[in-house]
């Protein structure tokens, strides 16, 4: 469920900038999809974004004077590997819906869903510890989930994370993940002997 979140950058940080963009994991750090910051009477910049409740996002501000700046009121910060910078971190709270009294209706109890179990994605040729962490940040934690993604989608995730990751070719990852999800380890090993760095 989307929740409206207000981002405000104080006038002290804004300084002489007249406008800016809010960029982060919620828009893949893409300036074309950046959320515009509006100048306020007090000199601050403000933006409202619709973000998914219960998720944690990293973000920063790109100001019109070319500066990348952090939110001085951010909850916490995370080091961006490969970029030597810290990103702001926000966790969007889950808003509990208000209770509405309703008539009791007999309903079959649904089977409880099994909690998602994280697989060791580093067993896929071409995925190391850092890429495993990157995929986990995108909620891709199992072989089954990885097998359903296209190489194009995986490439977009890698490119959004920077040049250090963009050089990797994920073309074979879904096929490898499908074999791993099915427990076909011998077939996976045979396939991996033919691969070099996941290609």
PDB file of C-alpha atoms in Angstrom:
ATOM      1  CA  UNK A   1       0.000   0.000   0.000  1.00  0.00           C
ATOM      2  CA  UNK A   2       1.392   3.407  -1.000  1.00  0.00           C
ATOM      3  CA  UNK A   3       1.854   6.069   1.658  1.00  0.00           C
ATOM      4  CA  UNK A   4       2.430   9.777   1.077  1.00  0.00           C
ATOM      5  CA  UNK A   5       5.801  10.789   2.531  1.00  0.00           C
ATOM      6  CA  UNK A   6       6.918  14.420   2.796  1.00  0.00           C
ATOM      7  CA  UNK A   7      10.608  15.172   2.268  1.00  0.00           C
ATOM      8  CA  UNK A   8      11.897  18.568   3.441  1.00  0.00           C
ATOM      9  CA  UNK A   9      15.434  19.869   2.963  1.00  0.00           C
ATOM     10  CA  UNK A  10      16.276  22.749   5.312  1.00  0.00           C
ATOM     11  CA  UNK A  11      17.199  26.223   4.032  1.00  0.00           C
ATOM     12  CA  UNK A  12      20.689  25.870   5.586  1.00  0.00           C
ATOM     13  CA  UNK A  13      21.446  22.915   3.318  1.00  0.00           C
ATOM     14  CA  UNK A  14      19.649  24.405   0.280  1.00  0.00           C
ATOM     15  CA  UNK A  15      21.714  27.634   0.431  1.00  0.00           C
ATOM     16  CA  UNK A  16      21.616  29.322  -3.016  1.00  0.00           C
ATOM     17  CA  UNK A  17      19.990  26.426  -4.890  1.00  0.00           C
ATOM     18  CA  UNK A  18      16.604  27.319  -6.383  1.00  0.00           C
ATOM     19  CA  UNK A  19      15.269  23.827  -6.970  1.00  0.00           C
ATOM     20  CA  UNK A  20      16.289  20.204  -6.906  1.00  0.00           C
ATOM     21  CA  UNK A  21      15.404  16.548  -7.404  1.00  0.00           C
ATOM     22  CA  UNK A  22      14.683  13.814  -4.894  1.00  0.00           C
ATOM     23  CA  UNK A  23      16.432  10.653  -6.121  1.00  0.00           C
ATOM     24  CA  UNK A  24      16.634   7.218  -4.572  1.00  0.00           C
ATOM     25  CA  UNK A  25      15.886   3.533  -4.789  1.00  0.00           C
ATOM     26  CA  UNK A  26      12.187   4.345  -5.260  1.00  0.00           C
ATOM     27  CA  UNK A  27      12.952   5.832  -8.721  1.00  0.00           C
ATOM     28  CA  UNK A  28      16.141   3.835  -9.480  1.00  0.00           C
ATOM     29  CA  UNK A  29      18.257   6.974  -9.019  1.00  0.00           C
ATOM     30  CA  UNK A  30      17.041   8.050 -12.473  1.00  0.00           C
ATOM     31  CA  UNK A  31      17.048  11.840 -12.934  1.00  0.00           C
ATOM     32  CA  UNK A  32      14.365  11.514 -15.627  1.00  0.00           C
ATOM     33  CA  UNK A  33      12.065  10.078 -12.943  1.00  0.00           C
ATOM     34  CA  UNK A  34      13.300  12.383 -10.163  1.00  0.00           C
ATOM     35  CA  UNK A  35      10.723  13.972  -7.869  1.00  0.00           C
ATOM     36  CA  UNK A  36      10.847  17.783  -8.135  1.00  0.00           C
ATOM     37  CA  UNK A  37      11.530  19.755  -4.975  1.00  0.00           C
ATOM     38  CA  UNK A  38       9.531  22.970  -4.572  1.00  0.00           C
ATOM     39  CA  UNK A  39      11.062  26.061  -2.931  1.00  0.00           C
ATOM     40  CA  UNK A  40       9.200  27.134   0.241  1.00  0.00           C
ATOM     41  CA  UNK A  41       8.861  30.634   1.727  1.00  0.00           C
ATOM     42  CA  UNK A  42      11.356  29.762   4.470  1.00  0.00           C
ATOM     43  CA  UNK A  43      13.999  28.831   1.845  1.00  0.00           C
ATOM     44  CA  UNK A  44      13.624  25.074   2.301  1.00  0.00           C
ATOM     45  CA  UNK A  45      12.821  22.626  -0.501  1.00  0.00           C
ATOM     46  CA  UNK A  46       9.906  20.212  -0.223  1.00  0.00           C
ATOM     47  CA  UNK A  47       8.579  17.188  -2.126  1.00  0.00           C
ATOM     48  CA  UNK A  48       5.878  14.592  -1.559  1.00  0.00           C
ATOM     49  CA  UNK A  49       6.386  11.006  -2.742  1.00  0.00           C
ATOM     50  CA  UNK A  50       4.084   7.981  -2.757  1.00  0.00           C
ATOM     51  CA  UNK A  51       6.161   5.153  -1.276  1.00  0.00           C
ATOM     52  CA  UNK A  52       5.302   1.573  -0.415  1.00  0.00           C
ATOM     53  CA  UNK A  53       4.589   1.157   3.303  1.00  0.00           C
ATOM     54  CA  UNK A  54       6.891  -1.135   5.260  1.00  0.00           C
ATOM     55  CA  UNK A  55       9.845  -0.708   2.890  1.00  0.00           C
ATOM     56  CA  UNK A  56      13.222   0.908   3.508  1.00  0.00           C
ATOM     57  CA  UNK A  57      14.722   3.175   0.853  1.00  0.00           C
ATOM     58  CA  UNK A  58      18.033   4.998   0.348  1.00  0.00           C
ATOM     59  CA  UNK A  59      17.856   8.498  -1.129  1.00  0.00           C
ATOM     60  CA  UNK A  60      19.685  11.815  -1.705  1.00  0.00           C
ATOM     61  CA  UNK A  61      18.974  15.251  -3.149  1.00  0.00           C
ATOM     62  CA  UNK A  62      20.491  16.693  -6.355  1.00  0.00           C
ATOM     63  CA  UNK A  63      20.292  20.493  -6.219  1.00  0.00           C
ATOM     64  CA  UNK A  64      20.181  22.974  -9.120  1.00  0.00           C
ATOM     65  CA  UNK A  65      23.686  24.191  -8.255  1.00  0.00           C
ATOM     66  CA  UNK A  66      25.057  20.684  -8.968  1.00  0.00           C
ATOM     67  CA  UNK A  67      25.482  19.577  -5.356  1.00  0.00           C
ATOM     68  CA  UNK A  68      24.421  16.157  -4.073  1.00  0.00           C
ATOM     69  CA  UNK A  69      23.306  16.632  -0.467  1.00  0.00           C
ATOM     70  CA  UNK A  70      21.853  14.586   2.357  1.00  0.00           C
ATOM     71  CA  UNK A  71      18.779  15.244   4.451  1.00  0.00           C
ATOM     72  CA  UNK A  72      19.916  16.715   7.770  1.00  0.00           C
ATOM     73  CA  UNK A  73      16.818  15.146   9.375  1.00  0.00           C
ATOM     74  CA  UNK A  74      17.293  11.629   7.948  1.00  0.00           C
ATOM     75  CA  UNK A  75      16.547   8.670  10.240  1.00  0.00           C
ATOM     76  CA  UNK A  76      19.900   7.080   9.491  1.00  0.00           C
ATOM     77  CA  UNK A  77      22.554   6.802   6.768  1.00  0.00           C
ATOM     78  CA  UNK A  78      24.015   3.942   4.721  1.00  0.00           C
ATOM     79  CA  UNK A  79      27.403   3.829   3.006  1.00  0.00           C
ATOM     80  CA  UNK A  80      26.999   3.486  -0.783  1.00  0.00           C
ATOM     81  CA  UNK A  81      29.586   0.885  -1.806  1.00  0.00           C
ATOM     82  CA  UNK A  82      31.698   1.958  -4.751  1.00  0.00           C
ATOM     83  CA  UNK A  83      30.697   5.620  -4.509  1.00  0.00           C
ATOM     84  CA  UNK A  84      32.410   6.761  -1.266  1.00  0.00           C
ATOM     85  CA  UNK A  85      29.252   8.558  -0.121  1.00  0.00           C
ATOM     86  CA  UNK A  86      26.555   8.027   2.457  1.00  0.00           C
ATOM     87  CA  UNK A  87      22.912   7.910   1.425  1.00  0.00           C
ATOM     88  CA  UNK A  88      19.990   8.907   3.616  1.00  0.00           C
ATOM     89  CA  UNK A  89      17.768   6.029   4.728  1.00  0.00           C
ATOM     90  CA  UNK A  90      14.016   6.123   5.371  1.00  0.00           C
ATOM     91  CA  UNK A  91      11.717   3.324   6.479  1.00  0.00           C
ATOM     92  CA  UNK A  92       8.121   4.025   5.504  1.00  0.00           C
ATOM     93  CA  UNK A  93       5.866   3.114   8.435  1.00  0.00           C
ATOM     94  CA  UNK A  94       2.968   0.736   7.988  1.00  0.00           C
ATOM     95  CA  UNK A  95      -0.275   2.509   8.842  1.00  0.00           C
ATOM     96  CA  UNK A  96      -2.718   0.148  10.497  1.00  0.00           C
ATOM     97  CA  UNK A  97      -6.177   0.435   8.917  1.00  0.00           C
ATOM     98  CA  UNK A  98      -8.941   1.645  11.211  1.00  0.00           C
ATOM     99  CA  UNK A  99     -11.176  -1.116  12.512  1.00  0.00           C
ATOM    100  CA  UNK A 100     -14.599  -1.184  10.927  1.00  0.00           C
ATOM    101  CA  UNK A 101     -17.340  -3.210  12.578  1.00  0.00           C
ATOM    102  CA  UNK A 102     -18.780  -5.707  10.147  1.00  0.00           C
ATOM    103  CA  UNK A 103     -21.253  -8.541  10.234  1.00  0.00           C
ATOM    104  CA  UNK A 104     -19.725 -11.895  11.051  1.00  0.00           C
ATOM    105  CA  UNK A 105     -19.541 -14.145   8.025  1.00  0.00           C
ATOM    106  CA  UNK A 106     -18.345 -17.731   8.087  1.00  0.00           C
ATOM    107  CA  UNK A 107     -15.127 -17.866   6.102  1.00  0.00           C
ATOM    108  CA  UNK A 108     -12.768 -20.748   5.506  1.00  0.00           C
ATOM    109  CA  UNK A 109      -9.459 -20.152   7.190  1.00  0.00           C
ATOM    110  CA  UNK A 110      -6.734 -19.594   4.659  1.00  0.00           C
ATOM    111  CA  UNK A 111      -3.634 -21.690   4.904  1.00  0.00           C
ATOM    112  CA  UNK A 112      -0.860 -19.581   6.425  1.00  0.00           C
ATOM    113  CA  UNK A 113       1.709 -18.610   3.821  1.00  0.00           C
ATOM    114  CA  UNK A 114       5.167 -19.920   4.447  1.00  0.00           C
ATOM    115  CA  UNK A 115       7.684 -17.204   5.177  1.00  0.00           C
ATOM    116  CA  UNK A 116      10.054 -16.562   2.305  1.00  0.00           C
ATOM    117  CA  UNK A 117      13.268 -18.490   2.811  1.00  0.00           C
ATOM    118  CA  UNK A 118      16.421 -16.863   1.516  1.00  0.00           C
ATOM    119  CA  UNK A 119      18.553 -19.009  -0.767  1.00  0.00           C
ATOM    120  CA  UNK A 120      22.296 -18.575  -1.183  1.00  0.00           C
ATOM    121  CA  UNK A 121      22.259 -16.786  -4.543  1.00  0.00           C
ATOM    122  CA  UNK A 122      26.073 -16.848  -4.649  1.00  0.00           C
ATOM    123  CA  UNK A 123      25.688 -20.459  -5.854  1.00  0.00           C
ATOM    124  CA  UNK A 124      24.728 -18.873  -9.185  1.00  0.00           C
ATOM    125  CA  UNK A 125      27.799 -18.384 -11.394  1.00  0.00           C
ATOM    126  CA  UNK A 126      28.408 -14.624 -11.728  1.00  0.00           C
ATOM    127  CA  UNK A 127      26.745 -13.618  -8.433  1.00  0.00           C
ATOM    128  CA  UNK A 128      29.107 -12.692  -5.641  1.00  0.00           C
ATOM    129  CA  UNK A 129      28.473 -11.391  -2.132  1.00  0.00           C
ATOM    130  CA  UNK A 130      27.944  -7.747  -3.216  1.00  0.00           C
ATOM    131  CA  UNK A 131      25.487  -8.615  -6.000  1.00  0.00           C
ATOM    132  CA  UNK A 132      23.692 -10.965  -3.588  1.00  0.00           C
ATOM    133  CA  UNK A 133      23.254  -7.985  -1.206  1.00  0.00           C
ATOM    134  CA  UNK A 134      22.087  -5.806  -4.109  1.00  0.00           C
ATOM    135  CA  UNK A 135      19.451  -8.370  -5.127  1.00  0.00           C
ATOM    136  CA  UNK A 136      18.311  -8.755  -1.503  1.00  0.00           C
ATOM    137  CA  UNK A 137      17.754  -4.982  -1.361  1.00  0.00           C
ATOM    138  CA  UNK A 138      15.360  -5.490  -4.320  1.00  0.00           C
ATOM    139  CA  UNK A 139      13.572  -8.308  -2.379  1.00  0.00           C
ATOM    140  CA  UNK A 140      15.068 -10.992  -4.622  1.00  0.00           C
ATOM    141  CA  UNK A 141      16.173 -13.601  -2.088  1.00  0.00           C
ATOM    142  CA  UNK A 142      15.275 -16.982  -3.578  1.00  0.00           C
ATOM    143  CA  UNK A 143      16.218 -19.036  -6.618  1.00  0.00           C
ATOM    144  CA  UNK A 144      12.526 -19.108  -7.594  1.00  0.00           C
ATOM    145  CA  UNK A 145      12.243 -15.290  -7.558  1.00  0.00           C
ATOM    146  CA  UNK A 146      15.494 -14.932  -9.507  1.00  0.00           C
ATOM    147  CA  UNK A 147      14.366 -17.487 -12.110  1.00  0.00           C
ATOM    148  CA  UNK A 148      11.254 -15.405 -12.899  1.00  0.00           C
ATOM    149  CA  UNK A 149      13.221 -12.254 -13.774  1.00  0.00           C
ATOM    150  CA  UNK A 150      14.354 -11.391 -17.271  1.00  0.00           C
ATOM    151  CA  UNK A 151      18.001 -10.699 -18.036  1.00  0.00           C
ATOM    152  CA  UNK A 152      16.892  -7.187 -19.056  1.00  0.00           C
ATOM    153  CA  UNK A 153      15.350  -6.504 -15.611  1.00  0.00           C
ATOM    154  CA  UNK A 154      18.453  -7.856 -13.856  1.00  0.00           C
ATOM    155  CA  UNK A 155      20.704  -5.707 -16.065  1.00  0.00           C
ATOM    156  CA  UNK A 156      18.624  -2.629 -15.141  1.00  0.00           C
ATOM    157  CA  UNK A 157      19.095  -3.397 -11.418  1.00  0.00           C
ATOM    158  CA  UNK A 158      22.859  -3.750 -11.913  1.00  0.00           C
ATOM    159  CA  UNK A 159      23.146  -0.553 -13.966  1.00  0.00           C
ATOM    160  CA  UNK A 160      21.151   1.421 -11.387  1.00  0.00           C
ATOM    161  CA  UNK A 161      23.698   0.352  -8.763  1.00  0.00           C
ATOM    162  CA  UNK A 162      26.593   1.919 -10.691  1.00  0.00           C
ATOM    163  CA  UNK A 163      29.406   1.072 -13.076  1.00  0.00           C
ATOM    164  CA  UNK A 164      30.962  -1.434 -10.682  1.00  0.00           C
ATOM    165  CA  UNK A 165      27.878  -3.649 -11.097  1.00  0.00           C
ATOM    166  CA  UNK A 166      26.893  -2.665 -14.666  1.00  0.00           C
ATOM    167  CA  UNK A 167      29.852  -4.601 -16.107  1.00  0.00           C
ATOM    168  CA  UNK A 168      28.263  -7.930 -15.060  1.00  0.00           C
ATOM    169  CA  UNK A 169      26.189  -9.935 -17.549  1.00  0.00           C
ATOM    170  CA  UNK A 170      23.158 -11.619 -15.907  1.00  0.00           C
ATOM    171  CA  UNK A 171      21.974 -13.416 -19.072  1.00  0.00           C
ATOM    172  CA  UNK A 172      22.325 -16.935 -17.601  1.00  0.00           C
ATOM    173  CA  UNK A 173      21.188 -16.169 -14.034  1.00  0.00           C
ATOM    174  CA  UNK A 174      17.462 -16.950 -14.505  1.00  0.00           C
ATOM    175  CA  UNK A 175      18.273 -20.300 -16.181  1.00  0.00           C
ATOM    176  CA  UNK A 176      20.757 -21.211 -13.432  1.00  0.00           C
ATOM    177  CA  UNK A 177      18.252 -20.158 -10.753  1.00  0.00           C
ATOM    178  CA  UNK A 178      15.520 -22.312 -12.334  1.00  0.00           C
ATOM    179  CA  UNK A 179      17.766 -25.383 -12.089  1.00  0.00           C
ATOM    180  CA  UNK A 180      18.735 -24.507  -8.501  1.00  0.00           C
ATOM    181  CA  UNK A 181      15.080 -23.962  -7.501  1.00  0.00           C
ATOM    182  CA  UNK A 182      14.241 -27.411  -8.900  1.00  0.00           C
ATOM    183  CA  UNK A 183      17.173 -28.960  -7.011  1.00  0.00           C
ATOM    184  CA  UNK A 184      18.871 -30.003 -10.275  1.00  0.00           C
ATOM    185  CA  UNK A 185      22.373 -29.442  -8.925  1.00  0.00           C
ATOM    186  CA  UNK A 186      24.138 -31.805 -11.366  1.00  0.00           C
ATOM    187  CA  UNK A 187      22.596 -30.030 -14.365  1.00  0.00           C
ATOM    188  CA  UNK A 188      23.497 -26.678 -12.795  1.00  0.00           C
ATOM    189  CA  UNK A 189      27.110 -27.773 -12.294  1.00  0.00           C
ATOM    190  CA  UNK A 190      27.294 -28.899 -15.946  1.00  0.00           C
ATOM    191  CA  UNK A 191      25.893 -25.563 -17.129  1.00  0.00           C
ATOM    192  CA  UNK A 192      28.279 -23.602 -14.912  1.00  0.00           C
ATOM    193  CA  UNK A 193      31.303 -25.398 -16.377  1.00  0.00           C
ATOM    194  CA  UNK A 194      30.342 -23.861 -19.718  1.00  0.00           C
ATOM    195  CA  UNK A 195      29.996 -20.363 -18.247  1.00  0.00           C
ATOM    196  CA  UNK A 196      32.561 -17.672 -17.513  1.00  0.00           C
ATOM    197  CA  UNK A 197      31.471 -15.067 -14.905  1.00  0.00           C
ATOM    198  CA  UNK A 198      27.813 -15.945 -15.444  1.00  0.00           C
ATOM    199  CA  UNK A 199      27.873 -15.428 -19.248  1.00  0.00           C
TER     200      UNK A 199
END
